[in-house]
Amino acid sequence: MVTVDKFQELETNRLLLRRLEETDWEMIRYLRSDKEVNKFVKRQSAETKEKALAFIAKTNNDIKNGQLFQWCISFKNSPAMIGNIVLWNFSKDRKTAEVGYDLSPEFQGMGIMDEAMKAVLHFGFNKLKLEMVEAFTSKQNESSKKLLLRNHFRWNESRKDSDDEDNIIFELDNSNR
């Protein structure tokens, strides 16, 4: 088993995927509390500065402890956070992880999440030596489903999300990418 004990920034043509910082609290508050952004997601809100800062602190602690890898998405020429993407919910043998993501609506439809997804999948399969990446998404979230299919994920119709019956589960096996 290969483990990565230090957070790694990732770069793409346009993007810098970096560690969350306290200065990102306003975008975290927005992404975790806005009704439109969260219409397909059931998760803990962060509607105050204090809750957003607590989320950032917990995330960075979880990164330090090897529980997850979460990147803030920003453009290379601008440090402002526009979204984030995470590998988390690792299996006990660390061969499977779940990917999660969100992006400010003003930046959707520009291929940004596709670019970030490719970088994170490369990291997961090549650095973490994952064998499988899963994604749980709402049946109604057409944009998310298209993103996953574009990145060679396959819907596993036999699996159900016991925490959310509206979700469907996509999988990407390292041998199928």
Short mmCIF file of N, CA and C in Angstrom, two decimals:
data_model
loop_
_atom_site.label_atom_id
_atom_site.label_comp_id
_atom_site.label_asym_id
_atom_site.label_seq_id
_atom_site.Cartn_x
_atom_site.Cartn_y
_atom_site.Cartn_z
N MET A 1 0.84 -1.20 0.00
CA MET A 1 0.00 0.00 0.00
C MET A 1 0.88 1.25 0.00
N VAL A 2 0.59 2.17 -0.88
CA VAL A 2 1.32 3.43 -0.95
C VAL A 2 0.49 4.50 -0.26
N THR A 3 1.10 5.25 0.60
CA THR A 3 0.41 6.36 1.24
C THR A 3 1.13 7.65 0.89
N VAL A 4 0.40 8.72 0.83
CA VAL A 4 0.96 10.03 0.59
C VAL A 4 0.79 10.82 1.87
N ASP A 5 1.89 11.16 2.51
CA ASP A 5 1.79 11.78 3.82
C ASP A 5 1.82 13.30 3.77
N LYS A 6 1.95 13.88 2.60
CA LYS A 6 1.93 15.34 2.49
C LYS A 6 0.92 15.75 1.43
N PHE A 7 0.23 16.82 1.72
CA PHE A 7 -0.71 17.37 0.74
C PHE A 7 0.07 17.81 -0.49
N GLN A 8 -0.49 17.58 -1.65
CA GLN A 8 0.16 18.00 -2.90
C GLN A 8 -0.77 18.90 -3.68
N GLU A 9 -0.26 20.07 -4.04
CA GLU A 9 -1.00 20.92 -4.96
C GLU A 9 -0.98 20.26 -6.33
N LEU A 10 -2.04 20.47 -7.08
CA LEU A 10 -2.13 19.94 -8.44
C LEU A 10 -2.33 21.11 -9.39
N GLU A 11 -1.75 21.02 -10.58
CA GLU A 11 -1.91 22.06 -11.59
C GLU A 11 -2.42 21.46 -12.88
N THR A 12 -3.26 22.22 -13.56
CA THR A 12 -3.72 21.87 -14.90
C THR A 12 -3.38 23.05 -15.81
N ASN A 13 -3.85 23.02 -17.02
CA ASN A 13 -3.57 24.16 -17.92
C ASN A 13 -4.03 25.49 -17.34
N ARG A 14 -5.24 25.50 -16.79
CA ARG A 14 -5.81 26.76 -16.27
C ARG A 14 -5.86 26.85 -14.77
N LEU A 15 -5.80 25.71 -14.08
CA LEU A 15 -6.17 25.69 -12.67
C LEU A 15 -5.02 25.36 -11.73
N LEU A 16 -5.17 25.88 -10.52
CA LEU A 16 -4.34 25.48 -9.40
C LEU A 16 -5.28 24.86 -8.37
N LEU A 17 -5.01 23.61 -8.00
CA LEU A 17 -5.77 22.93 -6.95
C LEU A 17 -4.88 22.98 -5.72
N ARG A 18 -5.31 23.74 -4.74
CA ARG A 18 -4.48 24.03 -3.57
C ARG A 18 -5.21 23.70 -2.28
N ARG A 19 -4.50 23.81 -1.17
CA ARG A 19 -5.08 23.57 0.14
C ARG A 19 -6.05 24.71 0.49
N LEU A 20 -7.11 24.35 1.18
CA LEU A 20 -8.04 25.36 1.70
C LEU A 20 -7.32 26.24 2.72
N GLU A 21 -7.63 27.52 2.69
CA GLU A 21 -7.07 28.47 3.65
C GLU A 21 -8.21 29.20 4.34
N GLU A 22 -7.91 29.78 5.48
CA GLU A 22 -8.95 30.51 6.22
C GLU A 22 -9.56 31.63 5.38
N THR A 23 -8.77 32.20 4.48
CA THR A 23 -9.29 33.28 3.63
C THR A 23 -10.35 32.80 2.64
N ASP A 24 -10.53 31.49 2.52
CA ASP A 24 -11.56 30.93 1.64
C ASP A 24 -12.92 30.81 2.32
N TRP A 25 -13.04 31.30 3.53
CA TRP A 25 -14.25 31.06 4.32
C TRP A 25 -15.52 31.56 3.63
N GLU A 26 -15.45 32.70 2.93
CA GLU A 26 -16.67 33.22 2.31
C GLU A 26 -17.19 32.29 1.22
N MET A 27 -16.28 31.73 0.41
CA MET A 27 -16.72 30.81 -0.65
C MET A 27 -17.18 29.49 -0.04
N ILE A 28 -16.54 29.04 1.02
CA ILE A 28 -17.00 27.82 1.71
C ILE A 28 -18.41 28.06 2.25
N ARG A 29 -18.63 29.20 2.87
CA ARG A 29 -19.98 29.51 3.39
C ARG A 29 -20.99 29.48 2.25
N TYR A 30 -20.65 30.10 1.14
CA TYR A 30 -21.56 30.15 0.00
C TYR A 30 -21.82 28.74 -0.56
N LEU A 31 -20.74 27.99 -0.84
CA LEU A 31 -20.90 26.67 -1.45
C LEU A 31 -21.65 25.69 -0.56
N ARG A 32 -21.52 25.83 0.74
CA ARG A 32 -22.14 24.87 1.66
C ARG A 32 -23.51 25.35 2.16
N SER A 33 -23.92 26.56 1.79
CA SER A 33 -25.18 27.10 2.33
C SER A 33 -26.17 27.56 1.26
N ASP A 34 -25.70 27.89 0.07
CA ASP A 34 -26.58 28.39 -0.98
C ASP A 34 -27.55 27.31 -1.42
N LYS A 35 -28.83 27.66 -1.49
CA LYS A 35 -29.88 26.69 -1.84
C LYS A 35 -29.69 26.13 -3.26
N GLU A 36 -29.32 26.96 -4.21
CA GLU A 36 -29.14 26.50 -5.59
C GLU A 36 -27.95 25.54 -5.69
N VAL A 37 -26.83 25.90 -5.06
CA VAL A 37 -25.63 25.05 -5.10
C VAL A 37 -25.92 23.69 -4.46
N ASN A 38 -26.75 23.68 -3.42
CA ASN A 38 -27.00 22.47 -2.65
C ASN A 38 -28.32 21.77 -2.96
N LYS A 39 -28.95 22.12 -4.08
CA LYS A 39 -30.26 21.54 -4.38
C LYS A 39 -30.21 20.02 -4.56
N PHE A 40 -29.05 19.47 -4.89
CA PHE A 40 -28.93 18.02 -5.07
C PHE A 40 -28.12 17.35 -3.96
N VAL A 41 -27.68 18.13 -2.97
CA VAL A 41 -26.76 17.61 -1.94
C VAL A 41 -27.36 17.76 -0.56
N LYS A 42 -27.28 16.69 0.21
CA LYS A 42 -27.68 16.75 1.62
C LYS A 42 -26.41 16.74 2.45
N ARG A 43 -26.09 17.89 3.02
CA ARG A 43 -24.87 17.99 3.81
C ARG A 43 -25.00 19.10 4.84
N GLN A 44 -24.08 19.11 5.76
CA GLN A 44 -24.08 20.12 6.83
C GLN A 44 -23.81 21.50 6.23
N SER A 45 -24.62 22.45 6.58
CA SER A 45 -24.47 23.82 6.11
C SER A 45 -23.33 24.51 6.87
N ALA A 46 -22.86 25.60 6.30
CA ALA A 46 -21.86 26.44 6.97
C ALA A 46 -22.26 27.90 6.75
N GLU A 47 -23.42 28.27 7.30
CA GLU A 47 -24.01 29.57 6.97
C GLU A 47 -23.41 30.75 7.72
N THR A 48 -22.44 30.51 8.60
CA THR A 48 -21.78 31.61 9.31
C THR A 48 -20.27 31.53 9.08
N LYS A 49 -19.60 32.64 9.34
CA LYS A 49 -18.14 32.66 9.22
C LYS A 49 -17.52 31.62 10.14
N GLU A 50 -18.05 31.52 11.36
CA GLU A 50 -17.51 30.57 12.34
C GLU A 50 -17.64 29.13 11.85
N LYS A 51 -18.80 28.79 11.27
CA LYS A 51 -19.00 27.42 10.76
C LYS A 51 -18.11 27.15 9.55
N ALA A 52 -17.94 28.15 8.70
CA ALA A 52 -17.06 27.98 7.53
C ALA A 52 -15.61 27.79 7.98
N LEU A 53 -15.17 28.58 8.95
CA LEU A 53 -13.80 28.44 9.46
C LEU A 53 -13.61 27.09 10.16
N ALA A 54 -14.63 26.64 10.87
CA ALA A 54 -14.56 25.32 11.53
C ALA A 54 -14.46 24.21 10.48
N PHE A 55 -15.20 24.35 9.38
CA PHE A 55 -15.12 23.37 8.30
C PHE A 55 -13.71 23.34 7.71
N ILE A 56 -13.13 24.49 7.47
CA ILE A 56 -11.77 24.58 6.91
C ILE A 56 -10.77 23.94 7.87
N ALA A 57 -10.88 24.25 9.16
CA ALA A 57 -9.96 23.68 10.15
C ALA A 57 -10.10 22.16 10.21
N LYS A 58 -11.34 21.66 10.22
CA LYS A 58 -11.55 20.21 10.26
C LYS A 58 -11.01 19.55 8.99
N THR A 59 -11.26 20.17 7.84
CA THR A 59 -10.76 19.62 6.57
C THR A 59 -9.24 19.53 6.58
N ASN A 60 -8.58 20.61 6.98
CA ASN A 60 -7.12 20.59 7.00
C ASN A 60 -6.57 19.60 8.02
N ASN A 61 -7.26 19.42 9.13
CA ASN A 61 -6.86 18.41 10.10
C ASN A 61 -7.04 17.00 9.52
N ASP A 62 -8.15 16.78 8.83
CA ASP A 62 -8.39 15.48 8.19
C ASP A 62 -7.35 15.19 7.10
N ILE A 63 -6.91 16.22 6.38
CA ILE A 63 -5.84 16.05 5.39
C ILE A 63 -4.55 15.64 6.10
N LYS A 64 -4.24 16.36 7.17
CA LYS A 64 -3.02 16.08 7.94
C LYS A 64 -3.03 14.64 8.47
N ASN A 65 -4.20 14.15 8.86
CA ASN A 65 -4.33 12.80 9.40
C ASN A 65 -4.52 11.73 8.32
N GLY A 66 -4.48 12.13 7.06
CA GLY A 66 -4.58 11.17 5.96
C GLY A 66 -5.97 10.64 5.71
N GLN A 67 -7.00 11.32 6.23
CA GLN A 67 -8.37 10.85 6.04
C GLN A 67 -8.97 11.28 4.71
N LEU A 68 -8.46 12.36 4.16
CA LEU A 68 -8.97 12.84 2.88
C LEU A 68 -7.95 13.73 2.21
N PHE A 69 -8.20 14.00 0.94
CA PHE A 69 -7.44 14.96 0.16
C PHE A 69 -8.46 15.91 -0.45
N GLN A 70 -8.45 17.15 0.00
CA GLN A 70 -9.40 18.13 -0.53
C GLN A 70 -8.64 19.31 -1.10
N TRP A 71 -9.03 19.68 -2.31
CA TRP A 71 -8.38 20.79 -2.99
C TRP A 71 -9.37 21.92 -3.23
N CYS A 72 -8.90 23.11 -3.00
CA CYS A 72 -9.61 24.32 -3.39
C CYS A 72 -9.29 24.55 -4.87
N ILE A 73 -10.30 24.80 -5.66
CA ILE A 73 -10.09 25.06 -7.08
C ILE A 73 -9.99 26.56 -7.29
N SER A 74 -8.90 26.99 -7.94
CA SER A 74 -8.73 28.39 -8.31
C SER A 74 -8.03 28.46 -9.66
N PHE A 75 -8.13 29.60 -10.30
CA PHE A 75 -7.38 29.79 -11.53
C PHE A 75 -5.93 30.07 -11.17
N LYS A 76 -5.00 29.66 -12.04
CA LYS A 76 -3.59 29.90 -11.80
C LYS A 76 -3.28 31.38 -11.61
N ASN A 77 -3.98 32.23 -12.36
CA ASN A 77 -3.70 33.66 -12.30
C ASN A 77 -4.52 34.40 -11.25
N SER A 78 -5.30 33.67 -10.46
CA SER A 78 -6.11 34.30 -9.41
C SER A 78 -6.29 33.31 -8.26
N PRO A 79 -5.88 33.68 -7.05
CA PRO A 79 -5.97 32.74 -5.94
C PRO A 79 -7.39 32.54 -5.39
N ALA A 80 -8.37 33.30 -5.87
CA ALA A 80 -9.72 33.22 -5.33
C ALA A 80 -10.33 31.84 -5.57
N MET A 81 -10.89 31.28 -4.52
CA MET A 81 -11.54 29.97 -4.60
C MET A 81 -12.80 30.06 -5.44
N ILE A 82 -12.97 29.09 -6.37
CA ILE A 82 -14.20 29.04 -7.18
C ILE A 82 -14.95 27.72 -6.97
N GLY A 83 -14.31 26.76 -6.31
CA GLY A 83 -14.95 25.48 -6.04
C GLY A 83 -13.99 24.59 -5.28
N ASN A 84 -14.38 23.33 -5.10
CA ASN A 84 -13.46 22.39 -4.49
C ASN A 84 -13.79 20.97 -4.91
N ILE A 85 -12.80 20.10 -4.70
CA ILE A 85 -12.92 18.71 -5.08
C ILE A 85 -12.17 17.88 -4.04
N VAL A 86 -12.71 16.70 -3.73
CA VAL A 86 -12.17 15.92 -2.61
C VAL A 86 -12.15 14.43 -2.95
N LEU A 87 -11.12 13.77 -2.48
CA LEU A 87 -11.09 12.31 -2.41
C LEU A 87 -11.22 11.98 -0.93
N TRP A 88 -12.23 11.18 -0.59
CA TRP A 88 -12.49 10.90 0.83
C TRP A 88 -13.20 9.56 0.94
N ASN A 89 -13.64 9.26 2.14
CA ASN A 89 -14.41 8.05 2.38
C ASN A 89 -13.66 6.82 1.85
N PHE A 90 -12.36 6.75 2.20
CA PHE A 90 -11.51 5.66 1.75
C PHE A 90 -11.97 4.33 2.36
N SER A 91 -11.84 3.28 1.57
CA SER A 91 -12.09 1.94 2.09
C SER A 91 -10.99 1.59 3.09
N LYS A 92 -11.23 0.58 3.92
CA LYS A 92 -10.24 0.18 4.93
C LYS A 92 -8.90 -0.16 4.30
N ASP A 93 -8.92 -0.80 3.13
CA ASP A 93 -7.66 -1.18 2.47
C ASP A 93 -7.06 -0.04 1.64
N ARG A 94 -7.73 1.14 1.63
CA ARG A 94 -7.27 2.34 0.93
C ARG A 94 -7.17 2.14 -0.59
N LYS A 95 -7.97 1.22 -1.12
CA LYS A 95 -7.95 0.98 -2.56
C LYS A 95 -9.12 1.63 -3.28
N THR A 96 -10.10 2.09 -2.50
CA THR A 96 -11.28 2.76 -3.06
C THR A 96 -11.48 4.07 -2.31
N ALA A 97 -11.85 5.11 -3.05
CA ALA A 97 -12.19 6.40 -2.44
C ALA A 97 -13.38 6.98 -3.18
N GLU A 98 -14.04 7.89 -2.52
CA GLU A 98 -15.16 8.62 -3.13
C GLU A 98 -14.68 9.99 -3.56
N VAL A 99 -15.14 10.45 -4.70
CA VAL A 99 -14.85 11.80 -5.14
C VAL A 99 -16.10 12.65 -4.95
N GLY A 100 -15.90 13.87 -4.48
CA GLY A 100 -16.98 14.84 -4.33
C GLY A 100 -16.50 16.18 -4.86
N TYR A 101 -17.42 17.03 -5.24
CA TYR A 101 -17.01 18.29 -5.88
C TYR A 101 -18.16 19.28 -5.85
N ASP A 102 -17.81 20.54 -5.87
CA ASP A 102 -18.78 21.60 -6.12
C ASP A 102 -18.06 22.79 -6.74
N LEU A 103 -18.83 23.60 -7.45
CA LEU A 103 -18.28 24.72 -8.19
C LEU A 103 -19.29 25.85 -8.17
N SER A 104 -18.81 27.05 -7.94
CA SER A 104 -19.68 28.22 -7.97
C SER A 104 -20.41 28.28 -9.32
N PRO A 105 -21.73 28.50 -9.31
CA PRO A 105 -22.51 28.49 -10.56
C PRO A 105 -21.97 29.42 -11.64
N GLU A 106 -21.34 30.53 -11.25
CA GLU A 106 -20.85 31.46 -12.28
C GLU A 106 -19.70 30.87 -13.10
N PHE A 107 -19.11 29.77 -12.63
CA PHE A 107 -18.00 29.14 -13.34
C PHE A 107 -18.39 27.79 -13.96
N GLN A 108 -19.65 27.42 -13.85
CA GLN A 108 -20.10 26.15 -14.41
C GLN A 108 -20.25 26.27 -15.92
N GLY A 109 -20.10 25.14 -16.61
CA GLY A 109 -20.25 25.12 -18.06
C GLY A 109 -19.01 25.58 -18.81
N MET A 110 -17.87 25.69 -18.11
CA MET A 110 -16.62 26.16 -18.73
C MET A 110 -15.56 25.06 -18.78
N GLY A 111 -15.93 23.83 -18.40
CA GLY A 111 -14.97 22.74 -18.41
C GLY A 111 -14.02 22.72 -17.22
N ILE A 112 -14.28 23.57 -16.24
CA ILE A 112 -13.39 23.67 -15.08
C ILE A 112 -13.42 22.40 -14.25
N MET A 113 -14.60 21.90 -13.94
CA MET A 113 -14.67 20.70 -13.10
C MET A 113 -14.13 19.49 -13.84
N ASP A 114 -14.31 19.42 -15.13
CA ASP A 114 -13.74 18.33 -15.92
C ASP A 114 -12.21 18.35 -15.82
N GLU A 115 -11.63 19.53 -15.92
CA GLU A 115 -10.18 19.69 -15.81
C GLU A 115 -9.69 19.30 -14.41
N ALA A 116 -10.40 19.74 -13.39
CA ALA A 116 -10.04 19.41 -12.01
C ALA A 116 -10.20 17.91 -11.76
N MET A 117 -11.28 17.33 -12.27
CA MET A 117 -11.54 15.90 -12.09
C MET A 117 -10.41 15.06 -12.68
N LYS A 118 -9.98 15.40 -13.88
CA LYS A 118 -8.91 14.64 -14.53
C LYS A 118 -7.64 14.67 -13.67
N ALA A 119 -7.30 15.83 -13.12
CA ALA A 119 -6.10 15.97 -12.29
C ALA A 119 -6.22 15.14 -11.01
N VAL A 120 -7.39 15.17 -10.39
CA VAL A 120 -7.59 14.44 -9.13
C VAL A 120 -7.62 12.93 -9.39
N LEU A 121 -8.24 12.50 -10.47
CA LEU A 121 -8.24 11.08 -10.79
C LEU A 121 -6.82 10.58 -11.08
N HIS A 122 -6.04 11.38 -11.80
CA HIS A 122 -4.65 11.02 -12.06
C HIS A 122 -3.90 10.88 -10.73
N PHE A 123 -4.07 11.82 -9.83
CA PHE A 123 -3.44 11.76 -8.51
C PHE A 123 -3.89 10.51 -7.76
N GLY A 124 -5.19 10.25 -7.76
CA GLY A 124 -5.73 9.11 -7.01
C GLY A 124 -5.22 7.78 -7.53
N PHE A 125 -5.24 7.62 -8.83
CA PHE A 125 -4.82 6.33 -9.40
C PHE A 125 -3.30 6.17 -9.43
N ASN A 126 -2.56 7.25 -9.68
CA ASN A 126 -1.12 7.13 -9.85
C ASN A 126 -0.33 7.37 -8.57
N LYS A 127 -0.75 8.28 -7.73
CA LYS A 127 -0.01 8.57 -6.49
C LYS A 127 -0.53 7.74 -5.31
N LEU A 128 -1.86 7.66 -5.20
CA LEU A 128 -2.45 6.91 -4.08
C LEU A 128 -2.63 5.43 -4.41
N LYS A 129 -2.46 5.08 -5.68
CA LYS A 129 -2.60 3.69 -6.14
C LYS A 129 -4.01 3.14 -5.87
N LEU A 130 -5.01 4.01 -6.04
CA LEU A 130 -6.39 3.56 -5.90
C LEU A 130 -6.72 2.58 -7.02
N GLU A 131 -7.62 1.67 -6.72
CA GLU A 131 -8.12 0.74 -7.73
C GLU A 131 -9.49 1.17 -8.25
N MET A 132 -10.23 1.93 -7.41
CA MET A 132 -11.59 2.34 -7.77
C MET A 132 -11.88 3.70 -7.15
N VAL A 133 -12.58 4.54 -7.92
CA VAL A 133 -13.10 5.80 -7.40
C VAL A 133 -14.61 5.77 -7.61
N GLU A 134 -15.33 6.14 -6.56
CA GLU A 134 -16.80 6.15 -6.60
C GLU A 134 -17.29 7.59 -6.55
N ALA A 135 -18.47 7.81 -7.06
CA ALA A 135 -19.13 9.11 -6.97
C ALA A 135 -20.62 8.88 -6.72
N PHE A 136 -21.13 9.55 -5.71
CA PHE A 136 -22.55 9.48 -5.37
C PHE A 136 -23.16 10.79 -5.84
N THR A 137 -24.17 10.71 -6.71
CA THR A 137 -24.78 11.92 -7.22
C THR A 137 -26.29 11.74 -7.33
N SER A 138 -27.00 12.84 -7.28
CA SER A 138 -28.45 12.80 -7.37
C SER A 138 -28.90 12.34 -8.75
N LYS A 139 -29.98 11.56 -8.77
CA LYS A 139 -30.59 11.11 -10.03
C LYS A 139 -30.93 12.30 -10.92
N GLN A 140 -31.25 13.44 -10.31
CA GLN A 140 -31.67 14.63 -11.04
C GLN A 140 -30.53 15.54 -11.47
N ASN A 141 -29.30 15.28 -11.01
CA ASN A 141 -28.19 16.18 -11.29
C ASN A 141 -27.54 15.82 -12.64
N GLU A 142 -28.14 16.34 -13.69
CA GLU A 142 -27.69 16.01 -15.05
C GLU A 142 -26.25 16.45 -15.31
N SER A 143 -25.86 17.61 -14.81
CA SER A 143 -24.49 18.11 -15.02
C SER A 143 -23.47 17.18 -14.39
N SER A 144 -23.75 16.72 -13.19
CA SER A 144 -22.84 15.82 -12.49
C SER A 144 -22.76 14.48 -13.21
N LYS A 145 -23.88 13.97 -13.64
CA LYS A 145 -23.88 12.69 -14.37
C LYS A 145 -23.08 12.81 -15.67
N LYS A 146 -23.23 13.91 -16.39
CA LYS A 146 -22.47 14.11 -17.63
C LYS A 146 -20.97 14.20 -17.34
N LEU A 147 -20.60 14.90 -16.28
CA LEU A 147 -19.19 14.99 -15.89
C LEU A 147 -18.61 13.61 -15.62
N LEU A 148 -19.33 12.80 -14.88
CA LEU A 148 -18.86 11.46 -14.54
C LEU A 148 -18.75 10.58 -15.78
N LEU A 149 -19.74 10.61 -16.64
CA LEU A 149 -19.70 9.80 -17.86
C LEU A 149 -18.56 10.24 -18.78
N ARG A 150 -18.33 11.56 -18.86
CA ARG A 150 -17.23 12.09 -19.67
C ARG A 150 -15.88 11.58 -19.17
N ASN A 151 -15.83 11.28 -17.87
CA ASN A 151 -14.58 10.81 -17.26
C ASN A 151 -14.58 9.29 -17.08
N HIS A 152 -15.43 8.61 -17.85
CA HIS A 152 -15.45 7.14 -17.96
C HIS A 152 -16.00 6.41 -16.74
N PHE A 153 -16.68 7.12 -15.85
CA PHE A 153 -17.38 6.45 -14.75
C PHE A 153 -18.56 5.68 -15.34
N ARG A 154 -18.95 4.62 -14.65
CA ARG A 154 -20.12 3.84 -15.06
C ARG A 154 -21.09 3.79 -13.89
N TRP A 155 -22.37 3.95 -14.22
CA TRP A 155 -23.41 3.85 -13.20
C TRP A 155 -23.54 2.38 -12.80
N ASN A 156 -23.43 2.12 -11.50
CA ASN A 156 -23.63 0.77 -10.98
C ASN A 156 -25.08 0.68 -10.51
N GLU A 157 -25.95 0.19 -11.37
CA GLU A 157 -27.38 0.14 -11.07
C GLU A 157 -27.72 -0.79 -9.92
N SER A 158 -26.83 -1.71 -9.58
CA SER A 158 -27.11 -2.65 -8.50
C SER A 158 -26.82 -2.09 -7.11
N ARG A 159 -26.10 -0.98 -7.04
CA ARG A 159 -25.78 -0.38 -5.74
C ARG A 159 -26.76 0.73 -5.39
N LYS A 160 -27.07 0.84 -4.12
CA LYS A 160 -27.96 1.88 -3.61
C LYS A 160 -27.24 2.64 -2.49
N ASP A 161 -27.53 3.94 -2.40
CA ASP A 161 -26.98 4.77 -1.32
C ASP A 161 -27.94 4.68 -0.14
N SER A 162 -27.53 4.00 0.90
CA SER A 162 -28.41 3.80 2.06
C SER A 162 -28.69 5.11 2.80
N ASP A 163 -27.87 6.13 2.57
CA ASP A 163 -28.07 7.42 3.25
C ASP A 163 -28.95 8.39 2.46
N ASP A 164 -29.13 8.12 1.16
CA ASP A 164 -29.91 9.04 0.33
C ASP A 164 -30.48 8.29 -0.88
N GLU A 165 -31.75 7.99 -0.83
CA GLU A 165 -32.38 7.20 -1.90
C GLU A 165 -32.44 7.94 -3.24
N ASP A 166 -32.21 9.26 -3.23
CA ASP A 166 -32.19 10.02 -4.49
C ASP A 166 -30.85 9.90 -5.22
N ASN A 167 -29.84 9.35 -4.55
CA ASN A 167 -28.52 9.22 -5.16
C ASN A 167 -28.39 7.96 -5.99
N ILE A 168 -27.56 8.06 -7.01
CA ILE A 168 -27.11 6.90 -7.75
C ILE A 168 -25.58 6.88 -7.64
N ILE A 169 -25.02 5.69 -7.80
CA ILE A 169 -23.59 5.52 -7.56
C ILE A 169 -22.88 5.18 -8.87
N PHE A 170 -21.86 5.98 -9.16
CA PHE A 170 -21.01 5.76 -10.32
C PHE A 170 -19.67 5.24 -9.84
N GLU A 171 -19.01 4.43 -10.67
CA GLU A 171 -17.72 3.86 -10.32
C GLU A 171 -16.76 3.99 -11.49
N LEU A 172 -15.50 4.20 -11.17
CA LEU A 172 -14.44 4.20 -12.16
C LEU A 172 -13.35 3.27 -11.66
N ASP A 173 -13.18 2.18 -12.37
CA ASP A 173 -12.17 1.19 -12.06
C ASP A 173 -10.88 1.62 -12.77
N ASN A 174 -9.76 1.52 -12.10
CA ASN A 174 -8.49 1.94 -12.68
C ASN A 174 -8.22 1.27 -14.03
N SER A 175 -8.67 0.06 -14.19
CA SER A 175 -8.41 -0.65 -15.44
C SER A 175 -9.31 -0.19 -16.59
N ASN A 176 -10.35 0.60 -16.28
CA ASN A 176 -11.29 1.05 -17.32
C ASN A 176 -11.14 2.52 -17.70
N ARG A 177 -10.11 3.19 -17.21
CA ARG A 177 -10.05 4.61 -17.49
C ARG A 177 -9.29 4.96 -18.69
#
